[in-house]
PDB file of C-alpha atoms in Angstrom:
ATOM      1  CA  MET A1432     -23.883  34.610   1.918  1.00 51.00           C
ATOM      2  CA  LYS A1433     -26.680  33.308   4.311  1.00 54.00           C
ATOM      3  CA  TYR A1434     -29.143  34.170   1.417  1.00 54.00           C
ATOM      4  CA  ILE A1435     -27.118  32.189  -1.031  1.00 57.00           C
ATOM      5  CA  ILE A1436     -27.314  29.248   1.534  1.00 57.00           C
ATOM      6  CA  LEU A1437     -30.778  29.681   1.984  1.00 54.00           C
ATOM      7  CA  LEU A1438     -31.773  29.995  -1.686  1.00 55.00           C
ATOM      8  CA  LEU A1439     -29.618  26.745  -2.386  1.00 59.00           C
ATOM      9  CA  GLY A1440     -31.419  25.027   0.409  1.00 59.00           C
ATOM     10  CA  TRP A1441     -34.824  25.922  -0.738  1.00 56.00           C
ATOM     11  CA  ALA A1442     -33.879  24.822  -4.314  1.00 58.00           C
ATOM     12  CA  PHE A1443     -32.538  21.548  -2.880  1.00 60.00           C
ATOM     13  CA  LEU A1444     -35.861  21.086  -1.155  1.00 55.00           C
ATOM     14  CA  CYS A1445     -38.066  21.928  -3.922  1.00 57.00           C
ATOM     15  CA  LEU A1446     -36.198  19.506  -6.218  1.00 55.00           C
ATOM     16  CA  SER A1447     -35.963  16.665  -3.838  1.00 57.00           C
ATOM     17  CA  CYS A1448     -39.429  16.710  -1.982  1.00 54.00           C
ATOM     18  CA  GLY A1449     -41.669  16.365  -4.973  1.00 54.00           C
ATOM     19  CA  PRO A1450     -44.943  18.007  -5.851  1.00 54.00           C
ATOM     20  CA  THR A1451     -46.817  16.901  -2.900  1.00 53.00           C
ATOM     21  CA  ALA A1452     -44.447  18.370  -0.182  1.00 54.00           C
ATOM     22  CA  ASN A1453     -45.280  20.627   2.437  1.00 54.00           C
ATOM     23  CA  LEU A1454     -42.520  23.248   2.762  1.00 54.00           C
ATOM     24  CA  ASN A1455     -41.972  24.766   5.994  1.00 56.00           C
ATOM     25  CA  ALA A1456     -39.833  27.365   7.321  1.00 62.00           C
ATOM     26  CA  GLN A1457     -39.289  28.007  11.221  1.00 60.00           C
ATOM     27  CA  ASN A1458     -37.109  30.962  12.900  1.00 57.00           C
ATOM     28  CA  SER A1459     -36.008  30.143  16.331  1.00 63.00           C
ATOM     29  CA  ASP A1460     -32.980  31.446  18.040  1.00 70.00           C
ATOM     30  CA  GLY A1461     -31.722  33.024  14.850  1.00 71.00           C
ATOM     31  CA  SER A1462     -31.831  29.705  12.967  1.00 72.00           C
ATOM     32  CA  ILE A1463     -33.859  28.602   9.805  1.00 73.00           C
ATOM     33  CA  THR A1464     -35.139  25.165   9.146  1.00 71.00           C
ATOM     34  CA  LEU A1465     -36.542  24.163   5.823  1.00 71.00           C
ATOM     35  CA  PHE A1466     -38.052  20.524   6.129  1.00 65.00           C
ATOM     36  CA  ASP A1467     -40.365  18.375   4.325  1.00 56.00           C
ATOM     37  CA  ASN A1468     -43.634  17.022   5.819  1.00 57.00           C
ATOM     38  CA  GLY A1469     -42.246  17.902   9.452  1.00 59.00           C
ATOM     39  CA  THR A1470     -39.064  15.908   9.464  1.00 59.00           C
ATOM     40  CA  VAL A1471     -35.531  17.288   9.819  1.00 56.00           C
ATOM     41  CA  LYS A1472     -34.302  13.852   8.210  1.00 63.00           C
ATOM     42  CA  ASP A1473     -34.542  15.192   4.771  1.00 67.00           C
ATOM     43  CA  GLY A1474     -34.433  19.169   5.590  1.00 78.00           C
ATOM     44  CA  VAL A1475     -32.118  21.940   5.425  1.00 83.00           C
ATOM     45  CA  TYR A1476     -30.943  23.629   8.508  1.00 82.00           C
ATOM     46  CA  ILE A1477     -29.247  27.062   8.985  1.00 85.00           C
ATOM     47  CA  ASP A1478     -27.989  27.932  12.443  1.00 84.00           C
ATOM     48  CA  ALA A1479     -27.550  31.382  13.678  1.00 83.00           C
ATOM     49  CA  SER A1480     -23.615  31.096  12.963  1.00 87.00           C
ATOM     50  CA  GLY A1481     -24.367  30.488   9.271  1.00 87.00           C
ATOM     51  CA  ASN A1482     -23.642  26.522   9.668  1.00 91.00           C
ATOM     52  CA  LEU A1483     -25.373  24.602   7.047  1.00 90.00           C
ATOM     53  CA  GLY A1484     -26.960  21.129   7.506  1.00 88.00           C
ATOM     54  CA  LEU A1485     -28.386  18.841   5.104  1.00 86.00           C
ATOM     55  CA  GLY A1486     -30.432  16.273   6.993  1.00 84.00           C
ATOM     56  CA  GLN A1487     -28.662  17.071  10.008  1.00 82.00           C
ATOM     57  CA  GLN A1488     -29.601  19.692  12.801  1.00 81.00           C
ATOM     58  CA  ASN A1489     -27.169  19.720  15.569  1.00 84.00           C
ATOM     59  CA  LEU A1490     -24.235  21.517  13.854  1.00 88.00           C
ATOM     60  CA  LYS A1491     -20.721  21.772  14.697  1.00 90.00           C
ATOM     61  CA  ASP A1492     -19.023  22.430  11.491  1.00 91.00           C
ATOM     62  CA  LYS A1493     -19.721  25.150   8.441  1.00 92.00           C
ATOM     63  CA  LEU A1494     -21.247  22.158   6.698  1.00 91.00           C
ATOM     64  CA  GLU A1495     -22.556  18.878   7.703  1.00 90.00           C
ATOM     65  CA  VAL A1496     -24.321  16.422   5.492  1.00 90.00           C
ATOM     66  CA  ASN A1497     -26.303  13.297   6.756  1.00 88.00           C
ATOM     67  CA  GLY A1498     -25.781  11.361   3.463  1.00 86.00           C
ATOM     68  CA  GLN A1499     -23.674  10.681   0.679  1.00 88.00           C
ATOM     69  CA  ILE A1500     -21.677  13.708  -1.070  1.00 89.00           C
ATOM     70  CA  HIS A1501     -21.019  13.579  -5.017  1.00 89.00           C
ATOM     71  CA  ALA A1502     -18.580  15.996  -6.253  1.00 89.00           C
ATOM     72  CA  LYS A1503     -16.430  16.419  -9.264  1.00 92.00           C
ATOM     73  CA  SER A1504     -13.667  17.963  -7.151  1.00 91.00           C
ATOM     74  CA  VAL A1505     -13.025  18.579  -3.492  1.00 87.00           C
ATOM     75  CA  LYS A1506     -10.121  20.787  -2.564  1.00 89.00           C
ATOM     76  CA  VAL A1507      -8.673  20.852   1.013  1.00 87.00           C
ATOM     77  CA  ASP A1508      -6.314  23.753   2.023  1.00 87.00           C
ATOM     78  CA  LEU A1509      -3.303  22.356   3.974  1.00 86.00           C
ATOM     79  CA  ASP A1510      -0.566  24.387   5.784  1.00 86.00           C
ATOM     80  CA  ASN A1511       2.214  21.542   5.581  1.00 84.00           C
ATOM     81  CA  TRP A1512       3.026  18.510   3.249  1.00 88.00           C
ATOM     82  CA  ALA A1513       5.212  15.559   3.585  1.00 83.00           C
ATOM     83  CA  ASP A1514       8.068  16.706   1.418  1.00 84.00           C
ATOM     84  CA  HIS A1515      10.357  16.749   4.514  1.00 92.00           C
ATOM     85  CA  VAL A1516      10.831  12.797   4.092  1.00 95.00           C
ATOM     86  CA  PHE A1517      13.313  13.357   1.527  1.00 94.00           C
ATOM     87  CA  ASP A1518      15.503  15.482   3.670  1.00 94.00           C
ATOM     88  CA  LYS A1519      18.976  13.898   4.368  1.00 94.00           C
ATOM     89  CA  SER A1520      18.191  14.413   8.222  1.00 95.00           C
ATOM     90  CA  TYR A1521      14.884  12.763   8.139  1.00 95.00           C
ATOM     91  CA  PRO A1522      14.895   9.701  10.595  1.00 96.00           C
ATOM     92  CA  LEU A1523      13.523   6.852   8.296  1.00 96.00           C
ATOM     93  CA  ASP A1524      12.779   3.970  10.594  1.00 97.00           C
ATOM     94  CA  SER A1525      14.067   0.626   9.237  1.00 97.00           C
ATOM     95  CA  LEU A1526      11.790  -2.008   7.888  1.00 97.00           C
ATOM     96  CA  SER A1527      12.288  -4.130  10.959  1.00 97.00           C
ATOM     97  CA  GLN A1528      11.315  -1.021  13.082  1.00 98.00           C
ATOM     98  CA  ILE A1529       7.986  -0.817  11.192  1.00 98.00           C
ATOM     99  CA  GLU A1530       7.360  -4.414  11.318  1.00 98.00           C
ATOM    100  CA  ASP A1531       7.880  -4.542  15.147  1.00 98.00           C
ATOM    101  CA  TYR A1532       5.536  -1.412  15.377  1.00 98.00           C
ATOM    102  CA  ILE A1533       2.677  -3.263  13.178  1.00 98.00           C
ATOM    103  CA  LYS A1534       3.169  -6.485  15.370  1.00 98.00           C
ATOM    104  CA  ASN A1535       2.653  -4.281  18.502  1.00 98.00           C
ATOM    105  CA  HIS A1536      -0.157  -1.802  17.556  1.00 97.00           C
ATOM    106  CA  GLY A1537      -1.817  -3.490  14.487  1.00 96.00           C
ATOM    107  CA  HIS A1538      -1.526  -0.490  12.203  1.00 96.00           C
ATOM    108  CA  LEU A1539       1.380   1.996  10.718  1.00 97.00           C
ATOM    109  CA  ARG A1540       2.823   4.393  13.214  1.00 96.00           C
ATOM    110  CA  GLU A1541       0.788   7.906  12.855  1.00 96.00           C
ATOM    111  CA  ILE A1542      -2.146   6.137  10.863  1.00 97.00           C
ATOM    112  CA  PRO A1543      -5.220   6.143  12.910  1.00 96.00           C
ATOM    113  CA  THR A1544      -6.723   2.781  13.827  1.00 96.00           C
ATOM    114  CA  ALA A1545      -9.944   1.489  12.647  1.00 96.00           C
ATOM    115  CA  LYS A1546     -11.591   2.289  16.098  1.00 96.00           C
ATOM    116  CA  GLU A1547     -10.413   5.903  16.118  1.00 96.00           C
ATOM    117  CA  VAL A1548     -11.714   6.263  12.530  1.00 96.00           C
ATOM    118  CA  ARG A1549     -15.287   4.833  13.805  1.00 96.00           C
ATOM    119  CA  SER A1550     -15.159   7.225  16.537  1.00 96.00           C
ATOM    120  CA  ASN A1551     -13.778  10.401  15.089  1.00 94.00           C
ATOM    121  CA  GLY A1552     -14.219   9.967  11.234  1.00 93.00           C
ATOM    122  CA  ILE A1553     -11.063  11.081   9.175  1.00 93.00           C
ATOM    123  CA  ASP A1554      -9.747  14.488   8.279  1.00 92.00           C
ATOM    124  CA  LEU A1555      -9.123  14.184   4.565  1.00 92.00           C
ATOM    125  CA  GLY A1556      -6.499  16.669   4.274  1.00 92.00           C
ATOM    126  CA  GLN A1557      -4.522  14.980   7.380  1.00 93.00           C
ATOM    127  CA  ILE A1558      -4.960  11.536   6.026  1.00 95.00           C
ATOM    128  CA  ASN A1559      -3.732  12.334   2.496  1.00 95.00           C
ATOM    129  CA  ARG A1560      -0.817  14.005   3.972  1.00 95.00           C
ATOM    130  CA  LEU A1561      -0.010  10.885   6.204  1.00 96.00           C
ATOM    131  CA  LEU A1562      -0.245   8.570   3.212  1.00 96.00           C
ATOM    132  CA  LEU A1563       1.765  10.572   1.164  1.00 96.00           C
ATOM    133  CA  LYS A1564       4.424  10.464   4.004  1.00 96.00           C
ATOM    134  CA  LYS A1565       4.104   6.648   4.068  1.00 97.00           C
ATOM    135  CA  ILE A1566       4.377   6.335   0.271  1.00 97.00           C
ATOM    136  CA  GLU A1567       7.426   8.586   0.132  1.00 97.00           C
ATOM    137  CA  GLU A1568       8.879   6.386   2.955  1.00 97.00           C
ATOM    138  CA  LEU A1569       8.299   3.300   1.028  1.00 98.00           C
ATOM    139  CA  THR A1570       9.773   4.787  -1.997  1.00 97.00           C
ATOM    140  CA  LEU A1571      12.957   5.480  -0.024  1.00 97.00           C
ATOM    141  CA  HIS A1572      12.845   1.962   1.193  1.00 98.00           C
ATOM    142  CA  LEU A1573      12.520   0.574  -2.375  1.00 98.00           C
ATOM    143  CA  ILE A1574      15.429   2.581  -3.647  1.00 98.00           C
ATOM    144  CA  ASP A1575      17.573   1.096  -0.907  1.00 98.00           C
ATOM    145  CA  LYS A1576      16.171  -2.368  -1.663  1.00 98.00           C
ATOM    146  CA  GLU A1577      16.879  -1.851  -5.426  1.00 98.00           C
ATOM    147  CA  LYS A1578      20.581  -0.794  -4.591  1.00 98.00           C
ATOM    148  CA  GLN A1579      20.784  -3.839  -2.415  1.00 98.00           C
ATOM    149  CA  ILE A1580      19.859  -5.933  -5.171  1.00 98.00           C
ATOM    150  CA  SER A1581      22.152  -4.605  -7.632  1.00 98.00           C
ATOM    151  CA  GLN A1582      24.944  -4.951  -5.275  1.00 98.00           C
ATOM    152  CA  LEU A1583      24.084  -8.522  -4.719  1.00 98.00           C
ATOM    153  CA  GLN A1584      23.654  -9.196  -8.473  1.00 98.00           C
ATOM    154  CA  LEU A1585      27.077  -7.888  -9.039  1.00 98.00           C
ATOM    155  CA  LYS A1586      28.512 -10.075  -6.233  1.00 98.00           C
ATOM    156  CA  LEU A1587      26.673 -13.075  -7.605  1.00 98.00           C
ATOM    157  CA  THR A1588      28.108 -12.413 -11.113  1.00 98.00           C
ATOM    158  CA  GLN A1589      31.582 -12.122  -9.677  1.00 98.00           C
ATOM    159  CA  LEU A1590      31.170 -15.492  -7.819  1.00 98.00           C
ATOM    160  CA  GLU A1591      29.974 -17.123 -10.816  1.00 98.00           C
ATOM    161  CA  GLN A1592      32.936 -15.977 -12.884  1.00 97.00           C
ATOM    162  CA  ARG A1593      35.467 -16.866  -9.922  1.00 97.00           C
ATOM    163  CA  LEU A1594      33.620 -20.344  -9.953  1.00 96.00           C
ATOM    164  CA  SER A1595      33.888 -20.759 -13.662  1.00 96.00           C
ATOM    165  CA  ARG A1596      37.711 -20.258 -13.603  1.00 95.00           C
ATOM    166  CA  LEU A1597      38.134 -22.467 -10.604  1.00 95.00           C
ATOM    167  CA  GLU A1598      36.044 -25.236 -12.534  1.00 94.00           C
ATOM    168  CA  GLN A1599      38.403 -24.682 -15.623  1.00 93.00           C
ATOM    169  CA  VAL A1600      41.429 -24.888 -13.495  1.00 91.00           C
ATOM    170  CA  ALA A1601      40.058 -27.987 -11.742  1.00 90.00           C
ATOM    171  CA  THR A1602      39.450 -29.808 -14.919  1.00 90.00           C
ATOM    172  CA  LYS A1603      42.917 -29.055 -16.320  1.00 87.00           C
ATOM    173  CA  ASN A1604      44.526 -30.633 -13.226  1.00 74.00           C
TER     174      ASN A1604
END
């Protein structure tokens, strides 16, 4: 696996550095650094644990990229999903409770604040699970509101019919 990563890193550098680049490799503490013209900024770093950094040297995760990533697809494995929202026993907050929480905290319950996102970033799997949970909660609220609207429309129709009958009786007298 390390050889594949090393080969990918080397290919990345060869393709991105151009024909005048000086390709250097250093071994220290079991790590490998490949860089262009002595800068780690555009280099590839593999630490002794097999963590890979592109333009990043102090690694905490298996892959760290200092720049934009472009992919056709990203798959995130998760242990849990938000389907429990549709369980009958799920404690769905009322819209007024949600409104109060937003007024007091400036964001939805369970969703990180802008400050937290700036400080910690976002776990894509976790935020997708939370957003789906909020969508499912909103769906339940919309279903409830549609039922309320239907009931109100029925009552309105009944009241209009009653008013029409009363007007007919009043005009006969």
